[in-house]
Amino acid sequence: MSVIRVEHLTKDYGHGRGVFDVNIRIAPGECYGFLGPNGAGKTTTIRHLMGFSRPQAGSTSILGQDSWKNRARLQNTVGYLPGEVALPAGLSGAAFLRMMEQMRGVTNPEYLQMLLNRFELDPNISIKQMSLGVKRKLAVVTAFMHDPDILILDEPTSGLDPVMQETFISFVREEKQRGKTIFLSSHIFHEVDAVCDRIAIIRDGKIVSEFQSEQLKQKHDRIYRISFADAASYAAFISKPFSFTSKNEKKLRARVQIPADRVGELTDSLKGFPIADFVEIPFTLEDYFMGFYDTGRHFEGVKQ
């Protein structure tokens, strides 16, 4: 059974804004990345999952329970980190954490202290006096403090400094190893690529691609940068029938894009040439993502 299900979710705000026929299945123990720019529909989808909004069409559920009908129960059990943090200014961080413990009916002081240490958070500061980054750390601790089995994280590292972003990514990896089911929405490629097993790309409220993260690296063409020791070798090589993404006569360097099953053909063609440098340029999640925004191309695995 899927832990998280989004079925034909539609919420049309007009003027092309909203989400349209979104379908998602997240298996137990899976970390699912939801990748898209601001305004693509990520937060709208999450707000429906958390029961903050009622679907115009379709449905969302967690553990088989309709998100809208069971919103109070689910909001107390799921670990939710919102994209925009709104905290009561009149409380200290410690008072806010105690309030959340009482609302959830869960107290785990050892785990809470571990989180405070891990994210270097002093909770005895007034929320009003906290910087944006400290407020974000308080929100992170609040989402994790009851050790939930299901985590829904919307732009989780927004507002964190680079060191704390890496701390967060490391912690999410550990949570995944513990068997947690994680739905992580982000526009940060490194964050999604580092922790997610499966990734969906959303554009203009529609999922345009969904794929296993490892398959992305295996299925696409390879790109190699080759530098030659002399001009004659460079000239001879660029006359060959390969697909060149760039040529630099001054540096005697060329980039070749080639299907994975033709790499042997490329290396055979280089025999006898004086090679100064041979480097593979990794195909990245960002490369794949930008293909939808730069050229409108459709890739393998696309959902129309």
PDB file of C-alpha atoms in Angstrom:
ATOM      1  CA  MET A   1       0.000   0.000   0.000  1.00  0.00           C
ATOM      2  CA  SER A   2       1.205   3.506  -0.782  1.00  0.00           C
ATOM      3  CA  VAL A   3       1.807   5.620   2.315  1.00  0.00           C
ATOM      4  CA  ILE A   4       1.049   8.859   0.449  1.00  0.00           C
ATOM      5  CA  ARG A   5      -1.375   9.068  -2.472  1.00  0.00           C
ATOM      6  CA  VAL A   6      -2.364  11.974  -4.659  1.00  0.00           C
ATOM      7  CA  GLU A   7      -5.015  10.998  -7.182  1.00  0.00           C
ATOM      8  CA  HIS A   8      -6.056  13.298 -10.040  1.00  0.00           C
ATOM      9  CA  LEU A   9      -5.653  16.322  -7.764  1.00  0.00           C
ATOM     10  CA  THR A  10      -6.895  19.523  -9.382  1.00  0.00           C
ATOM     11  CA  LYS A  11      -7.173  22.999  -7.902  1.00  0.00           C
ATOM     12  CA  ASP A  12      -7.579  25.729 -10.507  1.00  0.00           C
ATOM     13  CA  TYR A  13      -7.012  29.264  -9.237  1.00  0.00           C
ATOM     14  CA  GLY A  14      -7.393  30.714 -12.723  1.00  0.00           C
ATOM     15  CA  HIS A  15      -4.877  32.247 -15.126  1.00  0.00           C
ATOM     16  CA  GLY A  16      -2.961  28.950 -15.302  1.00  0.00           C
ATOM     17  CA  ARG A  17      -2.295  28.900 -11.547  1.00  0.00           C
ATOM     18  CA  GLY A  18      -2.891  25.786  -9.464  1.00  0.00           C
ATOM     19  CA  VAL A  19      -2.390  22.052  -9.964  1.00  0.00           C
ATOM     20  CA  PHE A  20      -3.956  19.942 -12.675  1.00  0.00           C
ATOM     21  CA  ASP A  21      -4.555  16.174 -12.556  1.00  0.00           C
ATOM     22  CA  VAL A  22      -1.549  15.483 -10.308  1.00  0.00           C
ATOM     23  CA  ASN A  23      -0.945  11.827  -9.427  1.00  0.00           C
ATOM     24  CA  ILE A  24       1.659  10.647  -6.899  1.00  0.00           C
ATOM     25  CA  ARG A  25       2.280   7.346  -5.108  1.00  0.00           C
ATOM     26  CA  ILE A  26       4.918   7.131  -2.377  1.00  0.00           C
ATOM     27  CA  ALA A  27       5.859   3.714  -1.009  1.00  0.00           C
ATOM     28  CA  PRO A  28       6.816   2.946   2.615  1.00  0.00           C
ATOM     29  CA  GLY A  29      10.404   3.983   3.331  1.00  0.00           C
ATOM     30  CA  GLU A  30      10.754   5.936   0.084  1.00  0.00           C
ATOM     31  CA  CYS A  31      12.154   9.454  -0.178  1.00  0.00           C
ATOM     32  CA  TYR A  32      10.253  11.190  -2.969  1.00  0.00           C
ATOM     33  CA  GLY A  33      11.521  14.443  -4.444  1.00  0.00           C
ATOM     34  CA  PHE A  34       9.088  17.021  -5.812  1.00  0.00           C
ATOM     35  CA  LEU A  35      11.149  19.385  -7.950  1.00  0.00           C
ATOM     36  CA  GLY A  36      10.041  22.620  -9.533  1.00  0.00           C
ATOM     37  CA  PRO A  37      10.513  26.394  -9.484  1.00  0.00           C
ATOM     38  CA  ASN A  38       8.559  28.709  -7.233  1.00  0.00           C
ATOM     39  CA  GLY A  39       4.937  28.870  -8.355  1.00  0.00           C
ATOM     40  CA  ALA A  40       4.964  25.487 -10.112  1.00  0.00           C
ATOM     41  CA  GLY A  41       2.412  23.925  -7.748  1.00  0.00           C
ATOM     42  CA  LYS A  42       4.586  22.215  -5.118  1.00  0.00           C
ATOM     43  CA  THR A  43       3.158  24.000  -2.079  1.00  0.00           C
ATOM     44  CA  THR A  44      -0.404  23.745  -3.377  1.00  0.00           C
ATOM     45  CA  THR A  45      -0.023  19.970  -3.584  1.00  0.00           C
ATOM     46  CA  ILE A  46       1.430  19.804  -0.079  1.00  0.00           C
ATOM     47  CA  ARG A  47      -1.306  22.014   1.394  1.00  0.00           C
ATOM     48  CA  HIS A  48      -3.869  19.548   0.077  1.00  0.00           C
ATOM     49  CA  LEU A  49      -1.921  16.599   1.469  1.00  0.00           C
ATOM     50  CA  MET A  50      -1.848  18.257   4.888  1.00  0.00           C
ATOM     51  CA  GLY A  51      -5.590  18.979   4.773  1.00  0.00           C
ATOM     52  CA  PHE A  52      -5.237  22.758   4.684  1.00  0.00           C
ATOM     53  CA  SER A  53      -7.123  22.968   1.378  1.00  0.00           C
ATOM     54  CA  ARG A  54      -9.993  20.941  -0.075  1.00  0.00           C
ATOM     55  CA  PRO A  55      -9.475  19.497  -3.568  1.00  0.00           C
ATOM     56  CA  GLN A  56     -11.540  20.924  -6.381  1.00  0.00           C
ATOM     57  CA  ALA A  57     -11.274  17.490  -7.994  1.00  0.00           C
ATOM     58  CA  GLY A  58      -9.429  14.302  -7.071  1.00  0.00           C
ATOM     59  CA  SER A  59      -8.178  13.372  -3.620  1.00  0.00           C
ATOM     60  CA  THR A  60      -5.140  13.132  -1.343  1.00  0.00           C
ATOM     61  CA  SER A  61      -4.570  10.578   1.408  1.00  0.00           C
ATOM     62  CA  ILE A  62      -1.967   9.472   3.950  1.00  0.00           C
ATOM     63  CA  LEU A  63      -1.990   5.882   5.227  1.00  0.00           C
ATOM     64  CA  GLY A  64      -5.282   5.406   3.418  1.00  0.00           C
ATOM     65  CA  GLN A  65      -6.960   8.272   5.281  1.00  0.00           C
ATOM     66  CA  ASP A  66      -8.431  11.127   3.289  1.00  0.00           C
ATOM     67  CA  SER A  67      -6.339  14.213   4.040  1.00  0.00           C
ATOM     68  CA  TRP A  68      -9.289  16.602   4.186  1.00  0.00           C
ATOM     69  CA  LYS A  69     -11.636  14.453   6.259  1.00  0.00           C
ATOM     70  CA  ASN A  70      -8.917  13.366   8.711  1.00  0.00           C
ATOM     71  CA  ARG A  71      -6.872  16.555   8.722  1.00  0.00           C
ATOM     72  CA  ALA A  72      -6.728  17.094  12.507  1.00  0.00           C
ATOM     73  CA  ARG A  73      -5.422  13.591  13.186  1.00  0.00           C
ATOM     74  CA  LEU A  74      -2.926  13.630  10.332  1.00  0.00           C
ATOM     75  CA  GLN A  75      -1.598  17.102  11.154  1.00  0.00           C
ATOM     76  CA  ASN A  76      -0.698  15.878  14.652  1.00  0.00           C
ATOM     77  CA  THR A  77       1.077  12.721  13.504  1.00  0.00           C
ATOM     78  CA  VAL A  78       2.874  13.699  10.277  1.00  0.00           C
ATOM     79  CA  GLY A  79       6.151  15.604  10.513  1.00  0.00           C
ATOM     80  CA  TYR A  80       5.404  18.734   8.497  1.00  0.00           C
ATOM     81  CA  LEU A  81       7.849  21.502   7.658  1.00  0.00           C
ATOM     82  CA  PRO A  82       6.151  24.405   5.835  1.00  0.00           C
ATOM     83  CA  GLY A  83       7.854  26.455   3.174  1.00  0.00           C
ATOM     84  CA  GLU A  84       7.010  29.689   4.952  1.00  0.00           C
ATOM     85  CA  VAL A  85       7.460  29.700   8.715  1.00  0.00           C
ATOM     86  CA  ALA A  86       4.924  31.587  10.855  1.00  0.00           C
ATOM     87  CA  LEU A  87       5.656  31.309  14.596  1.00  0.00           C
ATOM     88  CA  PRO A  88       3.978  33.017  17.586  1.00  0.00           C
ATOM     89  CA  ALA A  89       6.159  36.012  18.436  1.00  0.00           C
ATOM     90  CA  GLY A  90       5.099  36.123  22.077  1.00  0.00           C
ATOM     91  CA  LEU A  91       6.715  32.790  23.015  1.00  0.00           C
ATOM     92  CA  SER A  92      10.254  31.582  23.503  1.00  0.00           C
ATOM     93  CA  GLY A  93      11.436  28.666  21.394  1.00  0.00           C
ATOM     94  CA  ALA A  94      11.237  26.379  24.447  1.00  0.00           C
ATOM     95  CA  ALA A  95       7.662  27.456  25.221  1.00  0.00           C
ATOM     96  CA  PHE A  96       6.656  26.832  21.607  1.00  0.00           C
ATOM     97  CA  LEU A  97       8.179  23.335  21.685  1.00  0.00           C
ATOM     98  CA  ARG A  98       6.331  22.540  24.933  1.00  0.00           C
ATOM     99  CA  MET A  99       3.092  23.743  23.359  1.00  0.00           C
ATOM    100  CA  MET A 100       3.641  21.444  20.362  1.00  0.00           C
ATOM    101  CA  GLU A 101       4.358  18.503  22.677  1.00  0.00           C
ATOM    102  CA  GLN A 102       1.062  19.119  24.494  1.00  0.00           C
ATOM    103  CA  MET A 103      -0.895  19.440  21.242  1.00  0.00           C
ATOM    104  CA  ARG A 104       0.501  16.162  19.929  1.00  0.00           C
ATOM    105  CA  GLY A 105       0.383  14.364  23.257  1.00  0.00           C
ATOM    106  CA  VAL A 106       3.943  13.138  22.668  1.00  0.00           C
ATOM    107  CA  THR A 107       6.992  13.839  24.806  1.00  0.00           C
ATOM    108  CA  ASN A 108      10.431  12.521  23.883  1.00  0.00           C
ATOM    109  CA  PRO A 109      12.991  14.679  25.747  1.00  0.00           C
ATOM    110  CA  GLU A 110      16.046  12.641  24.691  1.00  0.00           C
ATOM    111  CA  TYR A 111      15.168  12.845  21.012  1.00  0.00           C
ATOM    112  CA  LEU A 112      14.320  16.533  21.295  1.00  0.00           C
ATOM    113  CA  GLN A 113      17.666  17.288  22.933  1.00  0.00           C
ATOM    114  CA  MET A 114      19.450  15.369  20.193  1.00  0.00           C
ATOM    115  CA  LEU A 115      17.736  17.565  17.589  1.00  0.00           C
ATOM    116  CA  LEU A 116      18.582  20.772  19.458  1.00  0.00           C
ATOM    117  CA  ASN A 117      22.231  19.724  19.579  1.00  0.00           C
ATOM    118  CA  ARG A 118      22.290  18.548  15.975  1.00  0.00           C
ATOM    119  CA  PHE A 119      20.870  21.780  14.612  1.00  0.00           C
ATOM    120  CA  GLU A 120      22.710  23.988  17.117  1.00  0.00           C
ATOM    121  CA  LEU A 121      19.510  25.592  18.368  1.00  0.00           C
ATOM    122  CA  ASP A 122      19.186  27.424  21.674  1.00  0.00           C
ATOM    123  CA  PRO A 123      15.421  27.302  22.384  1.00  0.00           C
ATOM    124  CA  ASN A 124      15.552  29.779  25.244  1.00  0.00           C
ATOM    125  CA  ILE A 125      15.480  32.762  22.896  1.00  0.00           C
ATOM    126  CA  SER A 126      12.325  34.742  22.276  1.00  0.00           C
ATOM    127  CA  ILE A 127      10.899  33.921  18.856  1.00  0.00           C
ATOM    128  CA  LYS A 128      10.546  37.645  18.245  1.00  0.00           C
ATOM    129  CA  GLN A 129      14.332  38.021  18.593  1.00  0.00           C
ATOM    130  CA  MET A 130      15.206  35.058  16.357  1.00  0.00           C
ATOM    131  CA  SER A 131      16.738  35.566  12.930  1.00  0.00           C
ATOM    132  CA  LEU A 132      15.121  33.919   9.908  1.00  0.00           C
ATOM    133  CA  GLY A 133      17.706  31.124  10.004  1.00  0.00           C
ATOM    134  CA  VAL A 134      17.086  30.397  13.695  1.00  0.00           C
ATOM    135  CA  LYS A 135      13.315  30.375  13.134  1.00  0.00           C
ATOM    136  CA  ARG A 136      13.888  27.898  10.336  1.00  0.00           C
ATOM    137  CA  LYS A 137      15.895  25.641  12.637  1.00  0.00           C
ATOM    138  CA  LEU A 138      13.088  25.813  15.210  1.00  0.00           C
ATOM    139  CA  ALA A 139      10.615  24.755  12.511  1.00  0.00           C
ATOM    140  CA  VAL A 140      12.904  21.852  11.535  1.00  0.00           C
ATOM    141  CA  VAL A 141      13.133  20.660  15.143  1.00  0.00           C
ATOM    142  CA  THR A 142       9.348  20.984  15.518  1.00  0.00           C
ATOM    143  CA  ALA A 143       8.744  18.829  12.431  1.00  0.00           C
ATOM    144  CA  PHE A 144      11.020  16.043  13.667  1.00  0.00           C
ATOM    145  CA  MET A 145      10.608  16.223  17.474  1.00  0.00           C
ATOM    146  CA  HIS A 146       7.866  13.569  17.787  1.00  0.00           C
ATOM    147  CA  ASP A 147       9.938  11.147  15.659  1.00  0.00           C
ATOM    148  CA  PRO A 148       7.216  10.698  13.018  1.00  0.00           C
ATOM    149  CA  ASP A 149       7.234   7.865  10.504  1.00  0.00           C
ATOM    150  CA  ILE A 150       6.043  10.197   7.726  1.00  0.00           C
ATOM    151  CA  LEU A 151       7.699  13.508   6.851  1.00  0.00           C
ATOM    152  CA  ILE A 152       6.376  16.157   4.464  1.00  0.00           C
ATOM    153  CA  LEU A 153       9.019  18.812   3.908  1.00  0.00           C
ATOM    154  CA  ASP A 154       8.342  21.929   1.822  1.00  0.00           C
ATOM    155  CA  GLU A 155      11.523  23.802   0.785  1.00  0.00           C
ATOM    156  CA  PRO A 156      13.166  22.498   3.991  1.00  0.00           C
ATOM    157  CA  THR A 157      16.544  24.244   3.769  1.00  0.00           C
ATOM    158  CA  SER A 158      15.201  27.673   2.802  1.00  0.00           C
ATOM    159  CA  GLY A 159      16.780  30.199   5.161  1.00  0.00           C
ATOM    160  CA  LEU A 160      19.479  27.835   6.441  1.00  0.00           C
ATOM    161  CA  ASP A 161      23.144  28.667   5.904  1.00  0.00           C
ATOM    162  CA  PRO A 162      25.225  26.278   3.722  1.00  0.00           C
ATOM    163  CA  VAL A 163      26.714  24.410   6.699  1.00  0.00           C
ATOM    164  CA  MET A 164      23.294  23.828   8.245  1.00  0.00           C
ATOM    165  CA  GLN A 165      21.894  22.802   4.851  1.00  0.00           C
ATOM    166  CA  GLU A 166      24.447  19.995   4.743  1.00  0.00           C
ATOM    167  CA  THR A 167      23.578  19.071   8.337  1.00  0.00           C
ATOM    168  CA  PHE A 168      19.934  18.821   7.318  1.00  0.00           C
ATOM    169  CA  ILE A 169      20.691  16.683   4.247  1.00  0.00           C
ATOM    170  CA  SER A 170      22.809  14.326   6.359  1.00  0.00           C
ATOM    171  CA  PHE A 171      20.018  14.034   8.911  1.00  0.00           C
ATOM    172  CA  VAL A 172      17.374  13.271   6.254  1.00  0.00           C
ATOM    173  CA  ARG A 173      19.611  10.508   4.896  1.00  0.00           C
ATOM    174  CA  GLU A 174      19.730   8.993   8.372  1.00  0.00           C
ATOM    175  CA  GLU A 175      15.957   9.259   8.739  1.00  0.00           C
ATOM    176  CA  LYS A 176      15.543   7.484   5.404  1.00  0.00           C
ATOM    177  CA  GLN A 177      17.819   4.679   6.613  1.00  0.00           C
ATOM    178  CA  ARG A 178      15.559   4.336   9.650  1.00  0.00           C
ATOM    179  CA  GLY A 179      12.674   3.573   7.293  1.00  0.00           C
ATOM    180  CA  LYS A 180      10.908   6.942   7.299  1.00  0.00           C
ATOM    181  CA  THR A 181       8.676   7.844   4.363  1.00  0.00           C
ATOM    182  CA  ILE A 182       9.635  11.304   3.115  1.00  0.00           C
ATOM    183  CA  PHE A 183       8.021  13.718   0.665  1.00  0.00           C
ATOM    184  CA  LEU A 184      10.531  16.492  -0.022  1.00  0.00           C
ATOM    185  CA  SER A 185       9.540  19.489  -2.138  1.00  0.00           C
ATOM    186  CA  SER A 186      12.323  21.771  -3.341  1.00  0.00           C
ATOM    187  CA  HIS A 187      13.751  23.871  -6.152  1.00  0.00           C
ATOM    188  CA  ILE A 188      17.329  23.088  -5.043  1.00  0.00           C
ATOM    189  CA  PHE A 189      18.863  20.403  -7.267  1.00  0.00           C
ATOM    190  CA  HIS A 190      21.605  19.332  -4.847  1.00  0.00           C
ATOM    191  CA  GLU A 191      19.110  18.821  -2.034  1.00  0.00           C
ATOM    192  CA  VAL A 192      16.812  16.602  -4.106  1.00  0.00           C
ATOM    193  CA  ASP A 193      19.633  14.699  -5.808  1.00  0.00           C
ATOM    194  CA  ALA A 194      21.382  13.975  -2.503  1.00  0.00           C
ATOM    195  CA  VAL A 195      18.527  12.252  -0.688  1.00  0.00           C
ATOM    196  CA  CYS A 196      15.679  11.224  -3.007  1.00  0.00           C
ATOM    197  CA  ASP A 197      15.030   7.742  -4.412  1.00  0.00           C
ATOM    198  CA  ARG A 198      12.440   8.905  -6.916  1.00  0.00           C
ATOM    199  CA  ILE A 199      11.854  12.369  -8.348  1.00  0.00           C
ATOM    200  CA  ALA A 200       8.974  14.135 -10.061  1.00  0.00           C
ATOM    201  CA  ILE A 201       9.300  17.400 -11.961  1.00  0.00           C
ATOM    202  CA  ILE A 202       6.293  19.708 -11.833  1.00  0.00           C
ATOM    203  CA  ARG A 203       5.831  22.537 -14.306  1.00  0.00           C
ATOM    204  CA  ASP A 204       2.849  24.902 -14.478  1.00  0.00           C
ATOM    205  CA  GLY A 205       0.878  22.678 -12.104  1.00  0.00           C
ATOM    206  CA  LYS A 206       1.429  19.448 -14.053  1.00  0.00           C
ATOM    207  CA  ILE A 207       3.896  16.604 -13.467  1.00  0.00           C
ATOM    208  CA  VAL A 208       5.967  16.415 -16.642  1.00  0.00           C
ATOM    209  CA  SER A 209       8.386  13.673 -15.599  1.00  0.00           C
ATOM    210  CA  GLU A 210       8.782  11.049 -12.883  1.00  0.00           C
ATOM    211  CA  PHE A 211      11.805   8.768 -12.604  1.00  0.00           C
ATOM    212  CA  GLN A 212      14.139   6.796 -10.352  1.00  0.00           C
ATOM    213  CA  SER A 213      17.086   9.027  -9.487  1.00  0.00           C
ATOM    214  CA  GLU A 214      19.663   6.354 -10.360  1.00  0.00           C
ATOM    215  CA  GLN A 215      18.060   5.680 -13.733  1.00  0.00           C
ATOM    216  CA  LEU A 216      18.601   9.301 -14.737  1.00  0.00           C
ATOM    217  CA  LYS A 217      22.368   8.834 -14.535  1.00  0.00           C
ATOM    218  CA  GLN A 218      22.314   5.528 -16.408  1.00  0.00           C
ATOM    219  CA  LYS A 219      19.950   6.217 -19.302  1.00  0.00           C
ATOM    220  CA  HIS A 220      21.265   9.397 -20.820  1.00  0.00           C
ATOM    221  CA  ASP A 221      24.045  10.177 -23.244  1.00  0.00           C
ATOM    222  CA  ARG A 222      27.594  10.561 -21.997  1.00  0.00           C
ATOM    223  CA  ILE A 223      29.510  13.788 -22.551  1.00  0.00           C
ATOM    224  CA  TYR A 224      33.313  13.762 -22.770  1.00  0.00           C
ATOM    225  CA  ARG A 225      35.783  16.628 -22.970  1.00  0.00           C
ATOM    226  CA  ILE A 226      38.875  15.649 -24.964  1.00  0.00           C
ATOM    227  CA  SER A 227      42.036  17.734 -25.308  1.00  0.00           C
ATOM    228  CA  PHE A 228      44.741  16.962 -27.868  1.00  0.00           C
ATOM    229  CA  ALA A 229      48.503  17.462 -27.776  1.00  0.00           C
ATOM    230  CA  ASP A 230      48.758  18.925 -31.298  1.00  0.00           C
ATOM    231  CA  ALA A 231      46.640  20.743 -33.858  1.00  0.00           C
ATOM    232  CA  ALA A 232      46.798  17.984 -36.485  1.00  0.00           C
ATOM    233  CA  SER A 233      45.294  15.425 -34.109  1.00  0.00           C
ATOM    234  CA  TYR A 234      42.581  17.858 -33.050  1.00  0.00           C
ATOM    235  CA  ALA A 235      41.674  18.608 -36.692  1.00  0.00           C
ATOM    236  CA  ALA A 236      41.578  14.919 -37.582  1.00  0.00           C
ATOM    237  CA  PHE A 237      39.328  14.055 -34.647  1.00  0.00           C
ATOM    238  CA  ILE A 238      36.710  16.778 -35.159  1.00  0.00           C
ATOM    239  CA  SER A 239      36.226  15.562 -38.722  1.00  0.00           C
ATOM    240  CA  LYS A 240      34.869  12.266 -37.387  1.00  0.00           C
ATOM    241  CA  PRO A 241      31.070  11.619 -37.406  1.00  0.00           C
ATOM    242  CA  PHE A 242      30.397  12.309 -33.719  1.00  0.00           C
ATOM    243  CA  SER A 243      28.021  14.798 -32.132  1.00  0.00           C
ATOM    244  CA  PHE A 244      30.140  17.687 -30.862  1.00  0.00           C
ATOM    245  CA  THR A 245      28.589  20.005 -28.289  1.00  0.00           C
ATOM    246  CA  SER A 246      31.568  22.381 -28.466  1.00  0.00           C
ATOM    247  CA  LYS A 247      34.869  22.834 -30.280  1.00  0.00           C
ATOM    248  CA  ASN A 248      37.767  25.026 -29.142  1.00  0.00           C
ATOM    249  CA  GLU A 249      40.498  25.261 -31.767  1.00  0.00           C
ATOM    250  CA  LYS A 250      42.655  27.521 -29.602  1.00  0.00           C
ATOM    251  CA  LYS A 251      42.742  25.017 -26.726  1.00  0.00           C
ATOM    252  CA  LEU A 252      42.648  21.990 -29.059  1.00  0.00           C
ATOM    253  CA  ARG A 253      39.628  20.747 -27.106  1.00  0.00           C
ATOM    254  CA  ALA A 254      36.256  19.303 -28.073  1.00  0.00           C
ATOM    255  CA  ARG A 255      33.208  17.979 -26.258  1.00  0.00           C
ATOM    256  CA  VAL A 256      31.468  14.894 -27.588  1.00  0.00           C
ATOM    257  CA  GLN A 257      27.950  13.753 -26.688  1.00  0.00           C
ATOM    258  CA  ILE A 258      27.424  10.066 -27.328  1.00  0.00           C
ATOM    259  CA  PRO A 259      24.977   7.299 -26.312  1.00  0.00           C
ATOM    260  CA  ALA A 260      26.280   5.028 -23.572  1.00  0.00           C
ATOM    261  CA  ASP A 261      26.355   2.027 -25.912  1.00  0.00           C
ATOM    262  CA  ARG A 262      28.705   3.867 -28.330  1.00  0.00           C
ATOM    263  CA  VAL A 263      31.388   4.838 -25.811  1.00  0.00           C
ATOM    264  CA  GLY A 264      33.557   1.934 -27.002  1.00  0.00           C
ATOM    265  CA  GLU A 265      33.371   3.321 -30.533  1.00  0.00           C
ATOM    266  CA  LEU A 266      34.609   6.673 -29.260  1.00  0.00           C
ATOM    267  CA  THR A 267      37.566   5.224 -27.341  1.00  0.00           C
ATOM    268  CA  ASP A 268      38.530   3.061 -30.331  1.00  0.00           C
ATOM    269  CA  SER A 269      38.551   6.145 -32.566  1.00  0.00           C
ATOM    270  CA  LEU A 270      41.046   7.832 -30.218  1.00  0.00           C
ATOM    271  CA  LYS A 271      43.689   5.122 -30.510  1.00  0.00           C
ATOM    272  CA  GLY A 272      46.949   6.531 -31.829  1.00  0.00           C
ATOM    273  CA  PHE A 273      46.032  10.144 -31.028  1.00  0.00           C
ATOM    274  CA  PRO A 274      48.206  12.032 -28.515  1.00  0.00           C
ATOM    275  CA  ILE A 275      45.582  12.816 -25.854  1.00  0.00           C
ATOM    276  CA  ALA A 276      46.368  15.550 -23.340  1.00  0.00           C
ATOM    277  CA  ASP A 277      43.165  15.213 -21.343  1.00  0.00           C
ATOM    278  CA  PHE A 278      40.049  13.003 -21.335  1.00  0.00           C
ATOM    279  CA  VAL A 279      37.271  13.887 -18.865  1.00  0.00           C
ATOM    280  CA  GLU A 280      33.670  12.734 -18.548  1.00  0.00           C
ATOM    281  CA  ILE A 281      31.244  15.581 -17.821  1.00  0.00           C
ATOM    282  CA  PRO A 282      28.513  14.119 -15.574  1.00  0.00           C
ATOM    283  CA  PHE A 283      24.904  14.453 -16.693  1.00  0.00           C
ATOM    284  CA  THR A 284      23.130  16.097 -13.770  1.00  0.00           C
ATOM    285  CA  LEU A 285      19.611  16.442 -12.454  1.00  0.00           C
ATOM    286  CA  GLU A 286      19.878  20.143 -13.298  1.00  0.00           C
ATOM    287  CA  ASP A 287      20.692  19.303 -16.934  1.00  0.00           C
ATOM    288  CA  TYR A 288      17.599  17.122 -17.157  1.00  0.00           C
ATOM    289  CA  PHE A 289      15.363  19.638 -15.392  1.00  0.00           C
ATOM    290  CA  MET A 290      16.487  22.590 -17.497  1.00  0.00           C
ATOM    291  CA  GLY A 291      15.671  20.668 -20.660  1.00  0.00           C
ATOM    292  CA  PHE A 292      11.986  21.210 -19.875  1.00  0.00           C
ATOM    293  CA  TYR A 293      12.437  24.939 -19.304  1.00  0.00           C
ATOM    294  CA  ASP A 294      15.071  25.751 -21.940  1.00  0.00           C
ATOM    295  CA  THR A 295      13.804  23.825 -24.940  1.00  0.00           C
ATOM    296  CA  GLY A 296      10.463  22.277 -24.054  1.00  0.00           C
ATOM    297  CA  ARG A 297      11.884  18.891 -25.006  1.00  0.00           C
ATOM    298  CA  HIS A 298      10.257  15.688 -23.750  1.00  0.00           C
ATOM    299  CA  PHE A 299      12.458  13.051 -22.209  1.00  0.00           C
ATOM    300  CA  GLU A 300      12.114   9.367 -21.519  1.00  0.00           C
ATOM    301  CA  GLY A 301       9.754   8.805 -18.628  1.00  0.00           C
ATOM    302  CA  VAL A 302       7.664  11.900 -19.293  1.00  0.00           C
ATOM    303  CA  LYS A 303       4.066  11.988 -18.113  1.00  0.00           C
ATOM    304  CA  GLN A 304       1.953  13.958 -20.547  1.00  0.00           C
TER     305      GLN A 304
END
